[in-house]
Short mmCIF file of C-alpha atoms and ligand atoms in Angstrom, two decimals:
data_model
loop_
_atom_site.label_atom_id
_atom_site.label_comp_id
_atom_site.label_asym_id
_atom_site.label_seq_id
_atom_site.Cartn_x
_atom_site.Cartn_y
_atom_site.Cartn_z
CA MET A 1 103.39 -126.90 67.48
CA THR A 2 102.95 -123.46 69.01
CA THR A 3 103.51 -121.47 65.79
CA LEU A 4 100.67 -122.03 63.40
CA LEU A 5 98.78 -120.53 60.49
CA LEU A 6 95.09 -121.30 60.84
CA LYS A 7 93.64 -120.68 57.40
CA ASN A 8 90.03 -119.97 56.42
CA VAL A 9 88.35 -119.60 59.79
CA ARG A 10 85.60 -117.25 60.94
CA PRO A 11 86.33 -115.77 64.39
CA MET A 12 82.99 -115.54 66.24
CA ALA A 13 81.20 -116.47 62.98
CA GLY A 14 82.39 -113.27 61.29
CA GLU A 15 84.34 -112.75 58.06
CA ILE A 16 86.53 -115.56 56.82
CA ARG A 17 90.27 -114.98 57.39
CA ASP A 18 93.59 -116.52 58.32
CA VAL A 19 94.69 -116.45 61.95
CA THR A 20 98.34 -116.51 62.99
CA ILE A 21 99.57 -118.05 66.22
CA VAL A 22 103.13 -117.36 67.39
CA ASP A 23 104.58 -118.92 70.55
CA GLY A 24 101.15 -120.03 71.67
CA LEU A 25 99.58 -116.57 71.36
CA PHE A 26 97.31 -115.03 68.74
CA ALA A 27 99.47 -112.68 66.68
CA ASP A 28 99.09 -109.91 64.13
CA GLY A 29 100.42 -110.13 60.61
CA PRO A 30 101.64 -113.03 58.49
CA ALA A 31 102.86 -116.32 59.92
CA PRO A 32 106.62 -116.80 60.32
CA GLU A 33 108.43 -118.65 57.56
CA GLY A 34 107.89 -122.40 57.80
CA ALA A 35 104.92 -122.23 60.18
CA ALA A 36 102.63 -125.25 60.09
CA GLU A 37 99.30 -124.68 58.36
CA ILE A 38 95.83 -125.99 59.08
CA ASP A 39 92.88 -125.31 56.82
CA GLY A 40 89.81 -124.48 58.92
CA GLY A 41 87.44 -124.90 55.99
CA GLY A 42 85.38 -121.83 56.95
CA ALA A 43 84.47 -123.13 60.43
CA ILE A 44 83.70 -120.81 63.38
CA LEU A 45 86.55 -120.01 65.78
CA ILE A 46 85.57 -119.32 69.38
CA PRO A 47 87.72 -119.03 72.51
CA GLY A 48 88.04 -122.27 74.48
CA LEU A 49 84.96 -123.43 76.37
CA VAL A 50 85.20 -122.92 80.12
CA GLU A 51 83.90 -125.68 82.40
CA ALA A 52 83.58 -123.47 85.49
CA HIS A 53 81.89 -125.96 87.81
CA THR A 54 82.39 -129.68 87.85
CA HIS A 55 83.55 -132.51 90.12
CA LEU A 56 86.41 -134.37 88.45
CA ASP A 57 86.92 -136.65 91.46
CA LYS A 58 83.41 -138.14 91.40
CA SER A 59 82.77 -139.38 87.88
CA LEU A 60 81.94 -143.00 87.13
CA LEU A 61 83.09 -142.65 83.49
CA GLY A 62 84.59 -145.93 82.27
CA LEU A 63 83.23 -147.88 85.26
CA PRO A 64 80.29 -150.31 85.17
CA TRP A 65 76.83 -148.72 85.18
CA TYR A 66 75.82 -147.58 88.65
CA ARG A 67 72.26 -148.43 89.60
CA ASN A 68 71.04 -145.33 91.42
CA GLU A 69 68.64 -146.00 94.30
CA VAL A 70 69.73 -143.06 96.42
CA GLY A 71 67.31 -141.07 98.63
CA ALA A 72 65.88 -137.73 97.55
CA ARG A 73 67.54 -135.43 100.13
CA LEU A 74 70.87 -133.66 99.53
CA ILE A 75 72.34 -135.36 102.62
CA ASP A 76 71.32 -138.81 101.27
CA LYS A 77 73.43 -138.24 98.13
CA ILE A 78 76.34 -136.89 100.15
CA THR A 79 76.38 -139.82 102.60
CA ASN A 80 75.85 -142.45 99.89
CA GLU A 81 78.76 -141.16 97.87
CA ARG A 82 81.18 -140.85 100.77
CA GLU A 83 80.43 -144.37 102.02
CA ASN A 84 80.55 -146.12 98.63
CA LYS A 85 83.36 -144.30 96.82
CA GLU A 86 86.03 -146.96 97.42
CA ARG A 87 83.71 -149.93 96.85
CA LEU A 88 82.72 -148.51 93.45
CA GLY A 89 86.32 -147.93 92.40
CA ILE A 90 86.00 -144.16 92.12
CA GLU A 91 89.76 -143.61 92.13
CA PRO A 92 90.21 -139.82 91.92
CA ALA A 93 93.37 -139.69 89.77
CA ARG A 94 92.04 -142.09 87.13
CA GLN A 95 88.46 -140.80 87.11
CA SER A 96 89.52 -137.16 86.90
CA GLU A 97 91.82 -137.96 84.00
CA ARG A 98 88.99 -139.73 82.17
CA GLN A 99 86.63 -136.80 82.60
CA ALA A 100 89.23 -134.13 81.81
CA ILE A 101 90.17 -135.87 78.56
CA GLN A 102 86.49 -136.01 77.59
CA SER A 103 86.23 -132.27 78.34
CA VAL A 104 89.19 -131.53 76.07
CA ALA A 105 87.63 -133.59 73.26
CA LYS A 106 84.52 -131.43 73.55
CA GLY A 107 86.44 -128.16 73.47
CA SER A 108 86.97 -127.13 77.08
CA THR A 109 90.34 -125.50 77.62
CA HIS A 110 89.77 -124.61 81.29
CA ILE A 111 88.16 -126.55 84.14
CA ARG A 112 87.34 -125.46 87.68
CA SER A 113 86.80 -128.62 89.70
CA HIS A 114 85.43 -128.79 93.21
CA VAL A 115 87.14 -131.73 94.95
CA ASP A 116 85.84 -133.41 98.11
CA VAL A 117 87.66 -132.91 101.39
CA ASP A 118 86.26 -134.95 104.27
CA THR A 119 87.36 -136.84 107.37
CA HIS A 120 86.64 -140.23 105.74
CA HIS A 121 88.83 -139.85 102.64
CA GLY A 122 91.08 -137.01 103.82
CA LEU A 123 93.00 -135.45 100.95
CA LYS A 124 92.93 -138.48 98.61
CA GLY A 125 90.64 -136.69 96.15
CA ILE A 126 92.78 -133.55 96.18
CA GLU A 127 96.00 -135.51 95.59
CA GLY A 128 94.41 -137.50 92.77
CA VAL A 129 93.03 -134.49 90.90
CA MET A 130 96.31 -132.61 91.43
CA ALA A 131 98.12 -135.48 89.72
CA THR A 132 95.75 -135.13 86.76
CA ARG A 133 96.09 -131.33 86.77
CA ASP A 134 99.85 -131.69 86.47
CA ARG A 135 99.83 -134.58 83.99
CA LEU A 136 97.43 -132.82 81.58
CA LYS A 137 98.79 -129.28 82.01
CA ASP A 138 99.63 -128.90 78.31
CA LEU A 139 96.11 -129.98 77.30
CA VAL A 140 93.82 -128.18 79.72
CA THR A 141 94.10 -125.79 82.65
CA ILE A 142 92.61 -127.41 85.76
CA GLU A 143 91.90 -125.46 88.92
CA LEU A 144 90.99 -127.19 92.21
CA VAL A 145 88.47 -125.96 94.74
CA ALA A 146 88.89 -127.56 98.17
CA PHE A 147 85.30 -128.59 98.80
CA PRO A 148 83.86 -129.70 102.17
CA GLN A 149 81.14 -131.81 100.52
CA SER A 150 80.11 -133.62 103.70
CA GLY A 151 79.89 -130.43 105.77
CA MET A 152 82.57 -128.73 107.79
CA MET A 153 81.23 -127.51 111.13
CA ILE A 154 79.17 -130.71 111.58
CA ARG A 155 82.24 -132.89 111.01
CA PRO A 156 85.10 -131.88 113.32
CA GLY A 157 88.50 -132.16 111.66
CA THR A 158 87.26 -131.05 108.24
CA ALA A 159 88.33 -127.41 108.63
CA GLU A 160 91.88 -128.59 109.42
CA LEU A 161 91.85 -130.76 106.28
CA MET A 162 90.62 -127.76 104.25
CA ASP A 163 93.63 -125.83 105.56
CA GLN A 164 95.95 -128.67 104.51
CA ALA A 165 94.33 -128.81 101.06
CA MET A 166 95.03 -125.11 100.57
CA ALA A 167 98.62 -125.54 101.80
CA LEU A 168 99.01 -128.37 99.28
CA GLY A 169 98.16 -125.98 96.44
CA CYS A 170 94.41 -125.84 95.83
CA GLU A 171 93.61 -122.68 93.89
CA VAL A 172 90.22 -121.89 95.47
CA VAL A 173 88.50 -122.27 98.85
CA GLY A 174 85.13 -124.01 98.59
CA GLY A 175 82.08 -123.99 100.82
CA LEU A 176 78.64 -125.54 101.07
CA ASP A 177 75.21 -124.45 102.32
CA PRO A 178 76.28 -122.63 105.51
CA CYS A 179 72.78 -123.02 107.00
CA GLY A 180 71.25 -126.02 105.22
CA ILE A 181 74.12 -128.47 105.75
CA ASP A 182 76.38 -126.91 108.38
CA ARG A 183 73.63 -125.20 110.43
CA ASP A 184 76.21 -122.62 111.48
CA PRO A 185 76.49 -119.83 108.90
CA LYS A 186 78.84 -117.69 110.97
CA GLY A 187 81.18 -120.58 111.77
CA HIS A 188 81.17 -121.85 108.19
CA LEU A 189 81.73 -118.51 106.48
CA ASP A 190 84.28 -117.27 109.02
CA THR A 191 86.29 -120.45 108.42
CA ILE A 192 86.30 -120.40 104.63
CA PHE A 193 86.83 -116.65 104.30
CA GLY A 194 89.58 -116.99 106.93
CA LEU A 195 91.31 -119.57 104.73
CA ALA A 196 90.84 -117.35 101.66
CA GLU A 197 92.49 -114.46 103.48
CA ARG A 198 95.36 -116.58 104.84
CA TYR A 199 96.18 -118.15 101.47
CA GLY A 200 95.24 -115.16 99.31
CA ARG A 201 92.85 -117.31 97.29
CA PRO A 202 89.34 -116.81 95.90
CA VAL A 203 86.18 -118.43 97.28
CA ASP A 204 83.54 -120.50 95.43
CA ILE A 205 80.57 -121.61 97.53
CA HIS A 206 77.90 -124.17 96.61
CA LEU A 207 74.62 -122.56 97.69
CA HIS A 208 71.60 -124.83 97.16
CA GLU A 209 69.54 -123.12 99.87
CA ARG A 210 66.30 -121.77 98.47
CA ASP A 211 64.20 -118.67 99.03
CA ALA A 212 64.65 -116.74 102.30
CA LEU A 213 67.27 -119.10 103.73
CA GLY A 214 69.42 -118.84 100.61
CA ALA A 215 68.95 -115.08 100.50
CA PHE A 216 70.14 -114.86 104.12
CA SER A 217 73.29 -116.88 103.39
CA MET A 218 73.92 -114.88 100.23
CA GLU A 219 73.71 -111.60 102.16
CA LEU A 220 76.28 -112.92 104.63
CA ILE A 221 78.58 -113.88 101.73
CA ILE A 222 78.21 -110.42 100.19
CA GLU A 223 78.92 -108.73 103.56
CA ARG A 224 82.13 -110.71 104.03
CA THR A 225 83.24 -110.12 100.44
CA GLU A 226 82.98 -106.36 100.93
CA ALA A 227 84.43 -106.34 104.45
CA LEU A 228 87.53 -108.27 103.29
CA GLY A 229 87.93 -106.32 100.02
CA MET A 230 87.46 -109.55 98.04
CA GLN A 231 85.41 -107.99 95.24
CA GLY A 232 85.93 -110.00 92.05
CA HIS A 233 87.25 -113.03 93.92
CA VAL A 234 84.07 -114.66 95.26
CA THR A 235 81.67 -116.94 93.39
CA VAL A 236 78.35 -118.40 94.42
CA SER A 237 77.59 -121.62 92.55
CA HIS A 238 73.99 -122.71 91.89
CA ALA A 239 72.47 -119.77 93.81
CA PHE A 240 68.98 -121.29 93.55
CA CYS A 241 67.66 -118.55 95.86
CA LEU A 242 67.99 -116.13 92.91
CA GLY A 243 65.39 -118.21 91.07
CA GLN A 244 62.76 -117.57 93.74
CA THR A 245 59.32 -116.34 92.78
CA ASP A 246 59.64 -113.09 94.76
CA ARG A 247 61.45 -111.11 92.03
CA THR A 248 61.78 -108.02 94.25
CA VAL A 249 63.99 -109.95 96.66
CA ALA A 250 65.93 -111.50 93.75
CA ALA A 251 66.45 -108.03 92.22
CA GLY A 252 67.79 -106.68 95.52
CA LEU A 253 70.22 -109.58 95.82
CA THR A 254 71.31 -109.13 92.20
CA GLU A 255 72.09 -105.46 92.80
CA ALA A 256 74.10 -106.35 95.92
CA LEU A 257 76.02 -109.07 94.04
CA ALA A 258 76.95 -106.57 91.31
CA ARG A 259 78.06 -103.99 93.86
CA ALA A 260 80.23 -106.55 95.71
CA GLY A 261 81.63 -108.08 92.50
CA VAL A 262 80.39 -111.53 93.46
CA HIS A 263 80.13 -113.94 90.50
CA ILE A 264 77.44 -116.53 89.86
CA VAL A 265 77.90 -119.97 88.32
CA THR A 266 74.89 -121.83 87.03
CA THR A 267 74.47 -125.37 85.76
CA ALA A 268 70.93 -124.65 84.50
CA PRO A 269 69.43 -127.84 85.96
CA ALA A 270 66.03 -128.71 84.53
CA ALA A 271 64.26 -129.44 87.81
CA VAL A 272 65.18 -126.50 90.04
CA PRO A 273 64.51 -122.73 89.94
CA VAL A 274 67.73 -121.08 88.77
CA PRO A 275 69.29 -117.60 88.58
CA ALA A 276 67.98 -115.54 85.64
CA VAL A 277 71.05 -115.16 83.44
CA ARG A 278 69.92 -112.07 81.52
CA GLU A 279 68.97 -110.16 84.70
CA LEU A 280 72.36 -110.91 86.27
CA ILE A 281 74.38 -109.95 83.20
CA SER A 282 72.35 -106.75 82.69
CA ALA A 283 73.12 -105.82 86.31
CA GLY A 284 76.84 -106.36 85.70
CA VAL A 285 77.29 -109.72 87.45
CA ALA A 286 79.73 -112.14 85.79
CA VAL A 287 77.97 -115.45 85.11
CA GLY A 288 79.78 -118.67 84.28
CA ALA A 289 78.50 -122.20 83.83
CA GLY A 290 79.42 -125.81 84.41
CA SER A 291 78.29 -129.38 83.97
CA ASP A 292 78.37 -130.10 87.72
CA GLY A 293 78.77 -133.83 88.37
CA ILE A 294 79.09 -135.99 85.26
CA ARG A 295 77.72 -139.53 85.47
CA ASP A 296 78.27 -140.05 89.18
CA THR A 297 76.43 -141.45 92.18
CA TRP A 298 74.33 -138.27 92.25
CA GLY A 299 72.86 -138.83 88.80
CA PRO A 300 73.41 -140.61 85.49
CA PHE A 301 73.55 -137.57 83.21
CA GLY A 302 76.23 -135.27 81.84
CA ASN A 303 78.85 -135.53 79.11
CA ALA A 304 81.22 -132.56 79.69
CA ASP A 305 79.90 -130.76 76.60
CA MET A 306 79.81 -127.03 77.32
CA LEU A 307 78.21 -126.26 73.96
CA GLU A 308 75.32 -128.46 75.10
CA ARG A 309 75.37 -126.66 78.45
CA ALA A 310 74.89 -123.38 76.55
CA MET A 311 71.80 -124.96 74.99
CA PHE A 312 70.49 -125.96 78.45
CA ILE A 313 71.07 -122.39 79.68
CA ALA A 314 69.15 -121.06 76.68
CA LEU A 315 66.27 -123.50 77.21
CA LYS A 316 66.05 -122.84 80.94
CA ASN A 317 66.09 -119.05 80.42
CA ASN A 318 63.66 -119.13 77.49
CA PHE A 319 66.34 -117.74 75.16
CA ARG A 320 65.21 -117.93 71.52
CA ARG A 321 66.63 -114.90 69.73
CA ASP A 322 70.10 -115.21 68.23
CA ASP A 323 71.50 -112.53 70.55
CA GLU A 324 70.13 -114.48 73.51
CA VAL A 325 71.61 -117.80 72.41
CA GLU A 326 74.91 -115.98 71.84
CA MET A 327 74.63 -114.78 75.46
CA ALA A 328 74.21 -118.40 76.60
CA LEU A 329 77.42 -119.34 74.80
CA ALA A 330 79.21 -116.31 76.27
CA VAL A 331 78.34 -117.64 79.74
CA CYS A 332 80.23 -120.82 78.78
CA THR A 333 83.22 -118.87 77.44
CA THR A 334 83.95 -115.31 78.61
CA GLY A 335 81.63 -115.60 81.63
CA GLY A 336 83.48 -118.65 82.93
CA ALA A 337 86.78 -116.93 82.16
CA ALA A 338 85.74 -113.99 84.35
CA VAL A 339 84.75 -116.35 87.17
CA MET A 340 88.12 -118.14 86.93
CA GLU A 341 89.92 -114.77 86.63
CA LEU A 342 91.75 -116.00 83.52
CA GLU A 343 94.35 -113.71 82.01
CA GLY A 344 94.91 -113.50 78.26
CA TYR A 345 91.62 -115.23 77.46
CA GLY A 346 89.99 -114.45 74.11
CA LEU A 347 90.71 -114.24 70.42
CA GLY A 348 92.50 -110.86 70.45
CA THR A 349 96.11 -110.21 69.50
CA GLY A 350 98.32 -111.36 72.38
CA ASP A 351 95.66 -113.62 73.88
CA LYS A 352 96.53 -117.25 74.56
CA ALA A 353 95.65 -119.45 71.60
CA ASP A 354 93.14 -121.57 73.55
CA ALA A 355 90.32 -121.96 71.08
CA VAL A 356 87.81 -124.25 69.40
CA LEU A 357 86.88 -124.60 65.77
CA ILE A 358 83.18 -125.50 65.46
CA GLU A 359 81.10 -126.25 62.41
CA GLY A 360 78.10 -124.08 61.56
CA GLU A 361 76.87 -120.93 59.93
CA THR A 362 76.20 -118.87 63.06
CA ILE A 363 76.87 -119.10 66.81
CA ALA A 364 73.19 -119.76 67.52
CA GLU A 365 73.12 -122.58 64.98
CA ALA A 366 76.24 -124.13 66.50
CA VAL A 367 74.64 -124.07 69.97
CA ALA A 368 71.32 -125.44 68.70
CA ASN A 369 73.11 -128.26 66.85
CA ARG A 370 75.73 -128.84 69.55
CA ALA A 371 77.92 -128.63 66.50
CA PRO A 372 80.88 -130.95 65.89
CA ARG A 373 84.21 -129.69 67.21
CA ARG A 374 86.68 -129.85 64.37
CA LEU A 375 89.74 -128.73 66.31
CA VAL A 376 90.67 -127.76 69.85
CA LEU A 377 93.80 -125.69 70.49
CA LYS A 378 95.58 -125.17 73.80
CA GLY A 379 98.47 -122.72 73.71
CA GLY A 380 98.37 -123.03 69.92
CA ARG A 381 98.85 -126.81 70.03
CA VAL A 382 96.22 -129.17 68.65
CA VAL A 383 94.84 -131.10 71.65
CA ALA A 384 91.76 -132.62 70.02
CA GLU A 385 90.62 -133.24 66.48
CA ASN A 386 87.13 -134.18 65.27
CA GLY A 387 85.95 -134.89 68.79
CA VAL A 388 88.93 -137.02 69.81
CA CYS A 389 91.60 -135.92 72.30
CA VAL A 390 95.22 -136.46 71.30
CA VAL A 391 95.72 -138.32 74.60
CA GLU A 392 93.87 -141.56 75.27
CA ALA A 393 91.94 -141.91 78.53
CA PRO A 394 93.24 -144.47 81.05
ZN1 ZN B 401 78.75 -128.94 92.36
#
C-alpha cells in the first residue's frame, strides 16, 4: 500500500487536514482514484523517529534475564561482553531482528547501529545485522557502523577486520576512545579516517573520554575532518567532554565542531555529564540521539522508544518550555536525519512517507506522555499499528 489518503491528521500538531501519499512519497493535491484511506482521528503526524545510535547486535531482548555483576570500568564491560556473548546466546541476526522490530513498533523508521568487530568474534556480528538489515528493508532503514568495541590498536588484527567489514558493505566507519582505550590517538584516527577515505564512507566515533583528554581527542578528530574535506560526514557519539564544567573550553570545542561540520549524537544518560543540546544547536551543530545499548550485558535499561529518549534529553538539559521540548523531539527526528545524511526526510511534498501518527494535543504533551503511536508508515506502507509491528519478532 504505497498510495494512501491519510485523513484528519495534524502535521507537527498544526491544522487538521488530509495528507496524500503517492508511490511512497508525500504528494500535493487529492489522492488518486481508488486510493486506500485511513482516518487519523486528529492525531499528530511527525516524520519517522530516528534511532541514530544503538547496538542491534548486543541486545538480550527475548532471552532470560541477565544478572549483571560486571565491574565499573569501561574495559570491564567490554571484556565481559566479548567473553560471554556466545554462552548467553546473543546471536546477532536474531537479536538485531528482535530489537529492530521493537523500534519499528515504537515509531523509528531509521536506525544507525554500531556493530562489534573484534578478533574473537570476527565479522559474525556484522553478518548477522546485515541479514536483519536486508530482511527488514521494507520496514526500517538500518545502517551499520563497523565498531572496534574491544579496541583496535591494542588488539592486532582488528584493523584488518574493520577493512573487511567495510568491504562487506558497512555504511559507516566506527571508532572508540583513541586515547582512553587504544592509547594511540594518532594510530587509531589515522586508521579509521584512512578507511573512511578508501571506502568513501562517513565516520562515527564513540568518545567517552572526559575533560581535557576528550577535548584533545576531539580536536584531533576536527583537524582530520577538515584536512580530508569530510565536513558533514563525521559524527562524535557521546562526546562527554562537551559536558565538562569548564564552559569556556566547551564553547571553543563547540565553535570548532560547527566550523568543521562535525555532528554530535547524545544518548542523554542520567549519570554522566553530557553535551548541552541547546548550545550545540545554537552554534549550528547537528545533534542526533539514540538509545545506545538496549537491555544488554552493559545495563538492564532501554526500550527503543525515541519519544521517551526525547523526554530524557529534555530532562537532562532542563528543558521545560514547549519550544525546548519541541527541540528535544527534533533531535530525535530531523537531528538524527542530518547525522545519518538522509535524503527526502520530512513531511514536505516529495519527501518519503516515513512518518508516525502520535496521540496528543501538542508536541510537548506527546513527549511528556510518551504518547501512544497509532500508526507507523515506511514508504507509505503501514509497518506498525497501535504499538504493534506488522512483522512478529523471532
Ligand atoms: Zn554506543
